[in-house]
mmCIF file of C-alpha atoms and ligand atoms in Angstrom:
data_model
loop_
_atom_site.group_PDB
_atom_site.id
_atom_site.type_symbol
_atom_site.label_atom_id
_atom_site.label_comp_id
_atom_site.label_asym_id
_atom_site.label_seq_id
_atom_site.Cartn_x
_atom_site.Cartn_y
_atom_site.Cartn_z
ATOM 1 C CA MET A 1 -27.020 23.044 -17.337
ATOM 2 C CA LYS A 2 -24.844 20.289 -18.801
ATOM 3 C CA LYS A 3 -26.556 16.920 -18.805
ATOM 4 C CA ILE A 4 -25.004 13.542 -19.520
ATOM 5 C CA LEU A 5 -26.855 10.303 -20.059
ATOM 6 C CA ILE A 6 -24.873 7.076 -20.168
ATOM 7 C CA LYS A 7 -26.910 4.142 -21.444
ATOM 8 C CA ASN A 8 -26.465 0.422 -22.135
ATOM 9 C CA ILE A 9 -23.782 0.204 -19.420
ATOM 10 C CA LYS A 10 -22.545 -3.367 -19.116
ATOM 11 C CA GLY A 11 -22.107 -2.961 -15.347
ATOM 12 C CA LEU A 12 -22.741 0.097 -13.152
ATOM 13 C CA VAL A 13 -20.358 -0.551 -10.290
ATOM 14 C CA GLN A 14 -20.385 0.501 -6.619
ATOM 15 C CA CYS A 15 -23.802 1.993 -6.900
ATOM 16 C CA GLY A 16 -26.763 2.224 -4.538
ATOM 17 C CA GLU A 17 -28.385 4.223 -1.755
ATOM 18 C CA ASP A 18 -27.751 4.165 1.993
ATOM 19 C CA LEU A 19 -24.358 2.530 1.489
ATOM 20 C CA PRO A 20 -22.007 2.468 4.494
ATOM 21 C CA MET A 21 -19.210 5.046 4.938
ATOM 22 C CA MET A 22 -16.675 2.250 4.416
ATOM 23 C CA ARG A 23 -16.478 -1.540 4.142
ATOM 24 C CA LYS A 24 -14.361 -3.615 6.512
ATOM 25 C CA GLY A 25 -13.338 -7.233 6.975
ATOM 26 C CA LYS A 26 -15.589 -9.656 5.061
ATOM 27 C CA GLU A 27 -17.801 -6.806 3.839
ATOM 28 C CA MET A 28 -14.976 -5.800 1.542
ATOM 29 C CA ARG A 29 -16.013 -8.670 -0.749
ATOM 30 C CA GLU A 30 -19.340 -6.933 -1.390
ATOM 31 C CA LEU A 31 -19.545 -4.811 -4.495
ATOM 32 C CA PRO A 32 -22.990 -3.756 -5.753
ATOM 33 C CA ILE A 33 -23.300 -3.840 -9.567
ATOM 34 C CA ILE A 34 -26.343 -3.148 -11.762
ATOM 35 C CA GLU A 35 -26.071 -4.947 -15.079
ATOM 36 C CA ASN A 36 -27.296 -3.355 -18.316
ATOM 37 C CA ALA A 37 -27.822 -0.006 -16.668
ATOM 38 C CA TYR A 38 -28.165 3.722 -17.293
ATOM 39 C CA LEU A 39 -26.795 6.696 -15.379
ATOM 40 C CA ALA A 40 -27.865 10.335 -15.637
ATOM 41 C CA LEU A 41 -25.787 13.341 -14.498
ATOM 42 C CA GLU A 42 -26.739 17.017 -14.296
ATOM 43 C CA ASP A 43 -23.826 19.402 -13.817
ATOM 44 C CA GLY A 44 -21.860 16.424 -12.538
ATOM 45 C CA VAL A 45 -24.467 15.441 -9.952
ATOM 46 C CA ILE A 46 -25.956 11.953 -10.140
ATOM 47 C CA VAL A 47 -29.690 12.429 -10.663
ATOM 48 C CA ALA A 48 -30.867 8.977 -11.798
ATOM 49 C CA TYR A 49 -29.644 5.446 -12.442
ATOM 50 C CA GLY A 50 -31.019 1.947 -12.693
ATOM 51 C CA PRO A 51 -31.507 -0.967 -15.064
ATOM 52 C CA MET A 52 -32.204 -0.064 -18.713
ATOM 53 C CA SER A 53 -35.588 -1.792 -18.363
ATOM 54 C CA GLU A 54 -36.618 0.979 -15.971
ATOM 55 C CA TRP A 55 -35.237 3.819 -18.055
ATOM 56 C CA GLY A 56 -37.911 6.354 -18.965
ATOM 57 C CA GLY A 57 -36.333 7.495 -22.250
ATOM 58 C CA ILE A 58 -35.385 11.037 -23.183
ATOM 59 C CA THR A 59 -37.954 13.789 -22.928
ATOM 60 C CA ASP A 60 -35.644 16.810 -23.045
ATOM 61 C CA TRP A 61 -32.705 16.826 -25.445
ATOM 62 C CA ARG A 62 -31.467 20.334 -24.594
ATOM 63 C CA ASP A 63 -27.763 20.423 -23.561
ATOM 64 C CA LEU A 64 -27.776 16.656 -23.368
ATOM 65 C CA GLU A 65 -24.804 14.450 -24.236
ATOM 66 C CA VAL A 66 -25.749 10.821 -24.735
ATOM 67 C CA ILE A 67 -23.017 8.204 -24.332
ATOM 68 C CA ASP A 68 -23.566 4.627 -25.425
ATOM 69 C CA ALA A 69 -21.537 2.425 -23.054
ATOM 70 C CA GLU A 70 -22.280 -0.947 -24.567
ATOM 71 C CA GLY A 71 -19.688 -3.478 -23.379
ATOM 72 C CA LYS A 72 -18.225 -0.934 -20.947
ATOM 73 C CA PHE A 73 -18.332 -0.574 -17.186
ATOM 74 C CA VAL A 74 -18.964 2.626 -15.267
ATOM 75 C CA LEU A 75 -17.450 3.089 -11.832
ATOM 76 C CA PRO A 76 -16.835 5.903 -9.382
ATOM 77 C CA ALA A 77 -13.384 7.373 -9.979
ATOM 78 C CA PHE A 78 -10.666 6.403 -7.501
ATOM 79 C CA CYS A 79 -9.746 8.613 -4.561
ATOM 80 C CA ASP A 80 -6.003 8.824 -3.961
ATOM 81 C CA SER A 81 -5.692 9.573 -0.248
ATOM 82 C CA HIS A 82 -1.875 9.669 -0.009
ATOM 83 C CA THR A 83 0.391 11.449 -2.494
ATOM 84 C CA HIS A 84 3.331 13.820 -2.754
ATOM 85 C CA THR A 85 2.282 15.150 -6.178
ATOM 86 C CA VAL A 86 4.030 18.526 -5.742
ATOM 87 C CA PHE A 87 7.778 18.100 -6.263
ATOM 88 C CA ALA A 88 10.472 19.774 -8.317
ATOM 89 C CA GLN A 89 12.250 16.930 -10.067
ATOM 90 C CA SER A 90 12.424 13.190 -10.531
ATOM 91 C CA ARG A 91 15.243 11.187 -8.818
ATOM 92 C CA GLU A 92 16.216 8.424 -11.207
ATOM 93 C CA GLU A 93 19.903 8.668 -10.176
ATOM 94 C CA GLU A 94 18.896 7.211 -6.775
ATOM 95 C CA PHE A 95 16.952 4.503 -8.582
ATOM 96 C CA VAL A 96 20.183 3.500 -10.314
ATOM 97 C CA ASP A 97 22.080 3.664 -6.985
ATOM 98 C CA ARG A 98 19.579 1.214 -5.529
ATOM 99 C CA ILE A 99 19.968 -1.128 -8.496
ATOM 100 C CA ASN A 100 23.693 -1.026 -7.749
ATOM 101 C CA GLY A 101 23.132 -2.121 -4.184
ATOM 102 C CA LEU A 102 22.405 0.860 -1.933
ATOM 103 C CA SER A 103 19.234 0.800 0.144
ATOM 104 C CA TYR A 104 16.650 3.611 0.372
ATOM 105 C CA GLU A 105 17.788 4.246 3.940
ATOM 106 C CA GLU A 106 21.494 4.332 2.982
ATOM 107 C CA ILE A 107 20.788 6.866 0.232
ATOM 108 C CA ALA A 108 18.885 9.030 2.705
ATOM 109 C CA LEU A 109 21.731 8.881 5.239
ATOM 110 C CA ARG A 110 24.098 10.218 2.542
ATOM 111 C CA GLY A 111 21.900 13.313 2.091
ATOM 112 C CA GLY A 112 19.867 11.930 -0.803
ATOM 113 C CA GLY A 113 16.215 11.032 -0.614
ATOM 114 C CA ILE A 114 13.827 13.564 0.893
ATOM 115 C CA LEU A 115 16.642 16.095 1.495
ATOM 116 C CA ASN A 116 17.586 15.872 -2.169
ATOM 117 C CA SER A 117 14.004 16.705 -3.190
ATOM 118 C CA ALA A 118 13.888 19.518 -0.620
ATOM 119 C CA ARG A 119 17.013 21.206 -2.022
ATOM 120 C CA ARG A 120 15.490 21.197 -5.495
ATOM 121 C CA LEU A 121 12.079 22.390 -4.377
ATOM 122 C CA GLN A 122 13.503 25.265 -2.337
ATOM 123 C CA GLU A 123 15.052 26.646 -5.530
ATOM 124 C CA MET A 124 11.954 26.432 -7.705
ATOM 125 C CA TYR A 125 9.396 29.218 -8.129
ATOM 126 C CA GLU A 126 5.797 28.689 -7.102
ATOM 127 C CA ASP A 127 4.474 29.095 -10.657
ATOM 128 C CA GLU A 128 6.719 26.378 -12.026
ATOM 129 C CA LEU A 129 5.752 23.998 -9.232
ATOM 130 C CA VAL A 130 2.078 24.657 -9.999
ATOM 131 C CA ALA A 131 2.572 24.050 -13.716
ATOM 132 C CA LYS A 132 4.444 20.789 -13.150
ATOM 133 C CA ALA A 133 1.883 19.507 -10.667
ATOM 134 C CA LYS A 134 -1.008 20.389 -12.988
ATOM 135 C CA GLU A 135 0.504 18.316 -15.767
ATOM 136 C CA ARG A 136 0.830 15.369 -13.386
ATOM 137 C CA ILE A 137 -2.726 15.778 -12.156
ATOM 138 C CA GLU A 138 -4.078 15.746 -15.732
ATOM 139 C CA ARG A 139 -2.294 12.433 -16.235
ATOM 140 C CA LEU A 140 -3.584 11.022 -12.928
ATOM 141 C CA ILE A 141 -7.143 11.901 -13.957
ATOM 142 C CA SER A 142 -6.707 9.994 -17.225
ATOM 143 C CA TYR A 143 -5.697 6.977 -15.084
ATOM 144 C CA GLY A 144 -8.961 7.241 -13.143
ATOM 145 C CA THR A 145 -8.127 9.421 -10.138
ATOM 146 C CA GLY A 146 -11.058 11.604 -9.172
ATOM 147 C CA ALA A 147 -9.849 13.080 -5.859
ATOM 148 C CA LEU A 148 -6.355 13.671 -4.574
ATOM 149 C CA GLU A 149 -4.610 14.270 -1.273
ATOM 150 C CA ILE A 150 -1.282 16.110 -1.612
ATOM 151 C CA LYS A 151 1.349 16.550 1.104
ATOM 152 C CA SER A 152 3.948 19.210 1.704
ATOM 153 C CA GLY A 153 7.225 17.917 3.147
ATOM 154 C CA TYR A 154 9.745 18.743 0.417
ATOM 155 C CA GLY A 155 10.191 22.280 1.768
ATOM 156 C CA LEU A 156 11.625 21.717 5.250
ATOM 157 C CA THR A 157 12.112 25.464 5.848
ATOM 158 C CA VAL A 158 9.338 27.799 6.953
ATOM 159 C CA GLU A 159 9.446 29.582 3.620
ATOM 160 C CA ALA A 160 9.528 26.479 1.432
ATOM 161 C CA GLU A 161 6.882 24.548 3.389
ATOM 162 C CA LEU A 162 4.526 27.514 3.066
ATOM 163 C CA LYS A 163 5.392 27.806 -0.618
ATOM 164 C CA MET A 164 4.469 24.148 -1.132
ATOM 165 C CA LEU A 165 1.186 24.533 0.702
ATOM 166 C CA ARG A 166 0.344 27.652 -1.320
ATOM 167 C CA VAL A 167 1.014 25.639 -4.461
ATOM 168 C CA ILE A 168 -1.435 22.990 -3.227
ATOM 169 C CA LYS A 169 -3.968 25.720 -2.414
ATOM 170 C CA ARG A 170 -3.742 26.985 -5.992
ATOM 171 C CA LEU A 171 -4.158 23.456 -7.317
ATOM 172 C CA LYS A 172 -7.315 23.147 -5.197
ATOM 173 C CA GLU A 173 -8.678 26.266 -6.843
ATOM 174 C CA GLU A 174 -7.547 25.570 -10.381
ATOM 175 C CA CYS A 175 -7.867 21.802 -10.907
ATOM 176 C CA ALA A 176 -11.024 19.938 -11.904
ATOM 177 C CA ILE A 177 -10.907 17.415 -9.059
ATOM 178 C CA GLU A 178 -11.246 17.693 -5.281
ATOM 179 C CA ILE A 179 -7.848 18.126 -3.567
ATOM 180 C CA LYS A 180 -6.976 17.893 0.137
ATOM 181 C CA ALA A 181 -3.791 19.430 1.601
ATOM 182 C CA THR A 182 -1.645 17.787 4.253
ATOM 183 C CA PHE A 183 1.142 19.543 6.149
ATOM 184 C CA LEU A 184 4.180 17.245 6.370
ATOM 185 C CA GLY A 185 6.872 19.566 7.723
ATOM 186 C CA ALA A 186 8.014 16.578 9.794
ATOM 187 C CA HIS A 187 9.091 14.566 6.743
ATOM 188 C CA ALA A 188 12.836 14.583 7.596
ATOM 189 C CA PHE A 189 15.248 16.602 9.719
ATOM 190 C CA PRO A 190 17.009 19.176 7.497
ATOM 191 C CA THR A 191 20.807 18.980 7.498
ATOM 192 C CA GLU A 192 21.128 22.207 9.555
ATOM 193 C CA TYR A 193 19.136 20.518 12.315
ATOM 194 C CA LYS A 194 20.919 17.163 12.169
ATOM 195 C CA GLU A 195 22.308 17.667 15.664
ATOM 196 C CA ASN A 196 19.427 19.845 16.867
ATOM 197 C CA HIS A 197 16.185 17.937 16.461
ATOM 198 C CA ARG A 198 14.576 20.000 19.189
ATOM 199 C CA GLY A 199 15.249 23.130 17.152
ATOM 200 C CA TYR A 200 13.445 21.796 14.062
ATOM 201 C CA ILE A 201 10.461 20.559 16.056
ATOM 202 C CA ASP A 202 10.213 24.017 17.659
ATOM 203 C CA LEU A 203 10.325 25.563 14.181
ATOM 204 C CA ILE A 204 7.434 23.349 13.065
ATOM 205 C CA ILE A 205 5.360 24.047 16.159
ATOM 206 C CA ASN A 206 6.131 27.723 16.737
ATOM 207 C CA GLU A 207 6.485 29.024 13.181
ATOM 208 C CA MET A 208 5.108 26.701 10.517
ATOM 209 C CA ILE A 209 1.867 25.658 12.229
ATOM 210 C CA PRO A 210 0.805 29.208 13.249
ATOM 211 C CA ALA A 211 1.458 30.451 9.686
ATOM 212 C CA ILE A 212 -0.593 27.568 8.290
ATOM 213 C CA GLU A 213 -3.440 28.435 10.624
ATOM 214 C CA LYS A 214 -3.343 32.072 9.578
ATOM 215 C CA GLU A 215 -3.510 31.326 5.849
ATOM 216 C CA LYS A 216 -5.732 28.216 6.214
ATOM 217 C CA LEU A 217 -3.253 26.207 4.180
ATOM 218 C CA ALA A 218 -3.907 22.623 5.303
ATOM 219 C CA ASP A 219 -6.625 20.090 6.079
ATOM 220 C CA TYR A 220 -4.440 17.427 7.708
ATOM 221 C CA ILE A 221 -1.141 16.989 9.504
ATOM 222 C CA ASP A 222 1.338 14.194 8.821
ATOM 223 C CA VAL A 223 4.627 13.030 10.382
ATOM 224 C CA PHE A 224 7.084 10.442 9.050
ATOM 225 C CA CYS A 225 7.375 8.284 12.173
ATOM 226 C CA GLU A 226 10.372 6.023 11.547
ATOM 227 C CA ARG A 227 13.860 5.270 12.827
ATOM 228 C CA ASN A 228 16.266 8.014 11.661
ATOM 229 C CA TYR A 229 13.239 10.278 11.146
ATOM 230 C CA PHE A 230 10.688 11.151 13.878
ATOM 231 C CA SER A 231 10.156 9.102 17.039
ATOM 232 C CA VAL A 232 6.721 8.267 18.418
ATOM 233 C CA GLU A 233 7.132 10.967 21.090
ATOM 234 C CA GLN A 234 8.202 13.583 18.541
ATOM 235 C CA MET A 235 5.297 12.603 16.271
ATOM 236 C CA SER A 236 2.874 12.909 19.124
ATOM 237 C CA GLU A 237 4.064 16.396 20.088
ATOM 238 C CA ILE A 238 3.832 17.654 16.492
ATOM 239 C CA LEU A 239 0.418 16.089 15.872
ATOM 240 C CA GLU A 240 -0.958 17.635 19.048
ATOM 241 C CA ALA A 241 0.144 21.075 17.875
ATOM 242 C CA GLY A 242 -1.632 20.461 14.554
ATOM 243 C CA ILE A 243 -4.780 19.160 16.225
ATOM 244 C CA LYS A 244 -4.973 22.416 18.210
ATOM 245 C CA ILE A 245 -5.462 24.356 14.976
ATOM 246 C CA GLY A 246 -7.966 21.832 13.588
ATOM 247 C CA LEU A 247 -5.696 19.594 11.485
ATOM 248 C CA LYS A 248 -6.609 15.918 11.696
ATOM 249 C CA PRO A 249 -3.643 13.509 11.675
ATOM 250 C CA LYS A 250 -2.903 11.239 8.707
ATOM 251 C CA VAL A 251 0.513 9.702 9.274
ATOM 252 C CA HIS A 252 3.415 7.775 7.732
ATOM 253 C CA VAL A 253 4.045 4.847 10.095
ATOM 254 C CA ASN A 254 5.499 1.329 9.982
ATOM 255 C CA GLN A 255 7.248 1.661 6.603
ATOM 256 C CA PHE A 256 10.479 0.053 7.765
ATOM 257 C CA SER A 257 9.840 -0.587 11.457
ATOM 258 C CA ALA A 258 6.919 -1.062 13.858
ATOM 259 C CA MET A 259 7.689 1.383 16.669
ATOM 260 C CA GLY A 260 4.268 1.830 18.270
ATOM 261 C CA GLY A 261 3.310 4.808 16.118
ATOM 262 C CA ILE A 262 -0.005 3.273 15.113
ATOM 263 C CA ARG A 263 -1.351 3.054 18.668
ATOM 264 C CA LYS A 264 -0.317 6.640 19.343
ATOM 265 C CA ALA A 265 -1.878 7.897 16.104
ATOM 266 C CA VAL A 266 -5.134 6.068 16.864
ATOM 267 C CA GLU A 267 -5.197 7.616 20.356
ATOM 268 C CA LEU A 268 -4.817 11.033 18.756
ATOM 269 C CA GLY A 269 -7.792 10.381 16.450
ATOM 270 C CA ALA A 270 -5.866 9.913 13.190
ATOM 271 C CA LEU A 271 -8.081 9.612 10.123
ATOM 272 C CA SER A 272 -5.620 7.180 8.571
ATOM 273 C CA VAL A 273 -2.323 5.432 9.250
ATOM 274 C CA ASP A 274 -0.385 4.868 6.057
ATOM 275 C CA HIS A 275 2.329 2.495 4.716
ATOM 276 C CA LEU A 276 2.156 -0.418 7.216
ATOM 277 C CA GLU A 277 4.613 -2.650 5.386
ATOM 278 C CA GLU A 278 5.571 -3.773 8.909
ATOM 279 C CA LEU A 279 2.750 -4.673 11.280
ATOM 280 C CA ALA A 280 2.891 -5.933 14.873
ATOM 281 C CA ASP A 281 0.055 -7.659 16.747
ATOM 282 C CA ASP A 282 -0.365 -4.589 18.907
ATOM 283 C CA ASP A 283 -0.869 -2.434 15.803
ATOM 284 C CA ILE A 284 -3.825 -4.601 14.800
ATOM 285 C CA GLU A 285 -5.243 -4.434 18.341
ATOM 286 C CA ALA A 286 -4.898 -0.655 18.358
ATOM 287 C CA LEU A 287 -6.811 -0.334 15.083
ATOM 288 C CA LYS A 288 -9.747 -2.552 16.135
ATOM 289 C CA ASN A 289 -12.886 -0.553 16.952
ATOM 290 C CA SER A 290 -11.196 2.700 15.987
ATOM 291 C CA ALA A 291 -12.224 5.224 13.324
ATOM 292 C CA THR A 292 -8.675 5.182 11.890
ATOM 293 C CA ILE A 293 -8.356 3.488 8.494
ATOM 294 C CA PRO A 294 -5.174 1.548 7.657
ATOM 295 C CA THR A 295 -3.861 2.550 4.231
ATOM 296 C CA ILE A 296 -1.490 0.418 2.178
ATOM 297 C CA LEU A 297 0.746 1.719 -0.617
ATOM 298 C CA PRO A 298 1.674 -1.271 -2.783
ATOM 299 C CA SER A 299 3.466 0.690 -5.511
ATOM 300 C CA CYS A 300 5.973 1.829 -2.885
ATOM 301 C CA SER A 301 6.609 -1.784 -1.835
ATOM 302 C CA HIS A 302 7.026 -2.740 -5.475
ATOM 303 C CA PHE A 303 9.448 0.078 -6.259
ATOM 304 C CA LEU A 304 11.592 -0.223 -3.109
ATOM 305 C CA SER A 305 11.387 -4.041 -2.981
ATOM 306 C CA ILE A 306 10.134 -3.979 0.598
ATOM 307 C CA PRO A 307 7.318 -6.164 2.004
ATOM 308 C CA PHE A 308 3.743 -5.550 0.874
ATOM 309 C CA GLY A 309 1.250 -4.544 3.548
ATOM 310 C CA ASP A 310 -0.681 -7.513 4.903
ATOM 311 C CA ALA A 311 -4.195 -6.641 3.762
ATOM 312 C CA ARG A 312 -5.494 -10.171 4.329
ATOM 313 C CA ARG A 313 -4.448 -10.096 7.970
ATOM 314 C CA MET A 314 -6.181 -6.752 8.401
ATOM 315 C CA MET A 315 -9.401 -8.000 6.820
ATOM 316 C CA GLU A 316 -9.291 -11.229 8.858
ATOM 317 C CA ASN A 317 -9.232 -8.977 11.913
ATOM 318 C CA ASP A 318 -12.346 -7.190 10.624
ATOM 319 C CA LEU A 319 -10.451 -4.011 9.735
ATOM 320 C CA PRO A 320 -11.126 -1.849 6.680
ATOM 321 C CA VAL A 321 -8.318 -1.402 4.154
ATOM 322 C CA CYS A 322 -7.633 1.627 1.978
ATOM 323 C CA LEU A 323 -5.208 1.626 -0.963
ATOM 324 C CA ALA A 324 -3.374 4.706 -2.238
ATOM 325 C CA SER A 325 -0.496 5.456 -4.602
ATOM 326 C CA ASP A 326 2.063 7.403 -2.498
ATOM 327 C CA PHE A 327 3.044 9.093 -5.784
ATOM 328 C CA ASN A 328 6.432 10.806 -5.124
ATOM 329 C CA PRO A 329 9.842 11.047 -6.820
ATOM 330 C CA GLY A 330 11.688 8.831 -4.309
ATOM 331 C CA SER A 331 9.734 5.748 -3.371
ATOM 332 C CA THR A 332 6.853 5.708 -5.886
ATOM 333 C CA PRO A 333 7.315 7.521 -9.185
ATOM 334 C CA SER A 334 3.913 6.348 -10.459
ATOM 335 C CA GLY A 335 0.483 7.595 -9.431
ATOM 336 C CA ASN A 336 -1.378 5.053 -11.549
ATOM 337 C CA LEU A 337 -4.069 3.516 -9.334
ATOM 338 C CA GLY A 338 -4.962 0.931 -11.971
ATOM 339 C CA PHE A 339 -1.501 -0.497 -11.354
ATOM 340 C CA VAL A 340 -2.092 -0.295 -7.574
ATOM 341 C CA TRP A 341 -5.293 -2.301 -8.122
ATOM 342 C CA SER A 342 -3.291 -4.937 -9.953
ATOM 343 C CA LEU A 343 -0.510 -5.101 -7.347
ATOM 344 C CA ALA A 344 -3.101 -5.433 -4.573
ATOM 345 C CA CYS A 345 -4.559 -8.485 -6.328
ATOM 346 C CA VAL A 346 -1.311 -10.105 -7.438
ATOM 347 C CA LYS A 347 0.960 -9.364 -4.478
ATOM 348 C CA MET A 348 -1.450 -8.925 -1.578
ATOM 349 C CA LYS A 349 -4.080 -11.489 -2.606
ATOM 350 C CA MET A 350 -6.921 -9.017 -2.419
ATOM 351 C CA THR A 351 -9.822 -9.962 -4.695
ATOM 352 C CA PRO A 352 -10.631 -7.416 -7.437
ATOM 353 C CA GLU A 353 -13.754 -6.445 -5.464
ATOM 354 C CA GLU A 354 -11.875 -5.953 -2.176
ATOM 355 C CA ALA A 355 -9.250 -3.837 -3.897
ATOM 356 C CA LEU A 356 -11.849 -1.711 -5.673
ATOM 357 C CA ASN A 357 -13.590 -1.044 -2.356
ATOM 358 C CA ALA A 358 -10.220 -0.012 -0.959
ATOM 359 C CA LEU A 359 -9.735 2.438 -3.858
ATOM 360 C CA THR A 360 -13.209 3.985 -3.876
ATOM 361 C CA ILE A 361 -15.556 3.910 -0.866
ATOM 362 C CA ASN A 362 -12.785 3.354 1.719
ATOM 363 C CA ALA A 363 -10.460 5.825 0.041
ATOM 364 C CA ALA A 364 -13.176 8.494 0.098
ATOM 365 C CA TYR A 365 -13.468 7.866 3.840
ATOM 366 C CA ALA A 366 -9.698 8.293 4.204
ATOM 367 C CA MET A 367 -9.974 11.842 2.893
ATOM 368 C CA ASP A 368 -13.306 12.867 4.432
ATOM 369 C CA LEU A 369 -15.101 12.710 1.084
ATOM 370 C CA SER A 370 -17.733 10.074 1.889
ATOM 371 C CA GLU A 371 -20.537 12.600 1.329
ATOM 372 C CA THR A 372 -19.583 13.281 -2.277
ATOM 373 C CA HIS A 373 -17.214 10.611 -3.598
ATOM 374 C CA GLY A 374 -16.525 6.880 -3.617
ATOM 375 C CA THR A 375 -19.901 5.467 -4.642
ATOM 376 C CA ILE A 376 -22.499 6.133 -7.322
ATOM 377 C CA SER A 377 -25.438 7.395 -5.289
ATOM 378 C CA LEU A 378 -28.138 10.011 -5.937
ATOM 379 C CA GLY A 379 -27.004 13.573 -5.221
ATOM 380 C CA LYS A 380 -23.292 12.722 -5.167
ATOM 381 C CA LYS A 381 -20.850 14.612 -7.349
ATOM 382 C CA THR A 382 -18.306 11.846 -7.672
ATOM 383 C CA PRO A 383 -16.246 11.771 -10.864
ATOM 384 C CA ILE A 384 -17.037 8.786 -13.070
ATOM 385 C CA ILE A 385 -14.851 6.331 -14.992
ATOM 386 C CA ILE A 386 -16.103 4.809 -18.244
ATOM 387 C CA THR A 387 -13.962 1.807 -19.159
ATOM 388 C CA LYS A 388 -13.066 0.612 -22.623
ATOM 389 C CA VAL A 389 -14.890 -2.507 -23.857
ATOM 390 C CA ILE A 390 -13.706 -5.227 -21.434
ATOM 391 C CA PRO A 391 -15.026 -8.722 -20.671
ATOM 392 C CA ASN A 392 -15.489 -8.179 -16.924
ATOM 393 C CA LEU A 393 -14.276 -6.071 -14.040
ATOM 394 C CA ALA A 394 -11.490 -8.457 -13.012
ATOM 395 C CA TYR A 395 -9.945 -7.869 -16.435
ATOM 396 C CA ILE A 396 -8.758 -4.417 -15.267
ATOM 397 C CA PRO A 397 -6.301 -5.613 -12.553
ATOM 398 C CA TYR A 398 -5.603 -8.791 -14.553
ATOM 399 C CA ALA A 399 -4.358 -7.121 -17.745
ATOM 400 C CA PHE A 400 -1.907 -4.948 -15.802
ATOM 401 C CA GLY A 401 0.079 -2.103 -17.283
ATOM 402 C CA ASP A 402 -2.625 -0.932 -19.698
ATOM 403 C CA ASN A 403 -4.972 1.952 -19.135
ATOM 404 C CA HIS A 404 -8.434 0.387 -19.493
ATOM 405 C CA PHE A 405 -10.268 3.661 -19.078
ATOM 406 C CA GLU A 406 -11.763 5.380 -22.088
ATOM 407 C CA ARG A 407 -13.034 8.481 -20.358
ATOM 408 C CA VAL A 408 -12.990 9.993 -16.900
ATOM 409 C CA ILE A 409 -15.744 12.547 -16.333
ATOM 410 C CA VAL A 410 -14.774 15.065 -13.642
HETATM 411 O O1 LIG B 501 5.863 7.935 1.578
HETATM 412 N N1 LIG B 501 8.373 7.621 3.523
HETATM 413 C C1 LIG B 501 8.365 8.835 3.458
HETATM 414 N N2 LIG B 501 8.008 9.603 2.427
HETATM 415 C C2 LIG B 501 7.763 9.150 1.101
HETATM 416 C C3 LIG B 501 8.993 9.055 0.291
HETATM 417 C C4 LIG B 501 9.616 10.349 0.126
HETATM 418 C C5 LIG B 501 10.812 10.386 -0.789
HETATM 419 O O2 LIG B 501 11.619 9.437 -0.875
HETATM 420 O O3 LIG B 501 10.921 11.426 -1.438
HETATM 421 C C6 LIG B 501 6.973 7.865 1.124
HETATM 422 O O4 LIG B 501 7.438 6.811 0.692
HETATM 423 FE FE1 LIG B 502 4.206 9.004 1.466
#
């Protein structure tokens, strides 16, 4: 058994017993911290913690690593509940096109964007996709990510969507952190189906979804509900087919337009609705008293220069907020959640505590990991972040652009 004892911790953050599954509204300001604390892990499981004054000392030194965390904070690692970490290649030529005046939507209409990534992914072998994704995941872990959701959606043919999901399945087996797989066949209409949307939806429902069921390739189902992509009715039909085989919806809605997708997704029992740069009053009403968590992706807003999600309005309406990276080659080429924390504070006026709740406890909820991740509680196996020596917790989002984490234990 591998045992780790971390002592003299300046602040043990987000820790306690009988914590809620998520925090919403005003509760998001709450963040339990034990000052001058210790934390003990056995094979990654939290077995003891508390103030140093209550620490019993070491009786058994066998297989024990002792870490002195003087001046450092310890927090549960972030959960990233929305990413597209499996992709073939970066797309910096579109980045330059946007600098020169084209919009994300214009680039997509010219066959760039998601279709560009799909062409490249279709040509790449499974092994290479796995290797590339593993490298990215190693880097994400060093930035503090301790659980990761990954979507398909750059395949857009039966063969390539299944290939992507098999890649994610291998990552689940071979990576050190918990990974959840989301089927996003409805990410864009492939060029061959430009004039035949019905045909592509039939392909998703009659061929992709049954194959996914057979090989147990996904946990969730996603649809990009947006003008020029999938309508609310099309989303609803596809989600229902996924629900039939046990896939819970987690959807892309309200990135560029509020079309009523949120209400529909809530009705269908979505675990989360993601993006929400645009938000209508009815969207807020639909989310009240639901189990669906709104998820905001500030790095996407930053990179595409589109509005930031209105987290304050959500919290004023007593809603929970989750933050995620949206890591992908088109709209968010960074999966650094420390930067997301900073953007949430600077651009969305979330306090450091609210944003950290959105990245830990609420993010664990958004990927069905509340039992194991998101807080430091006895019996949990959540990965742990040990920070560098920093003056206080707010310093992390304040001093943006640096990695303030010394070690991430997964
Ligand atoms: O979440 N909006 C849809 N999908 C991704 C972007 C995909 C891409 O541009 O490759 C997103 O932003
Ligand atoms: Fe996305």
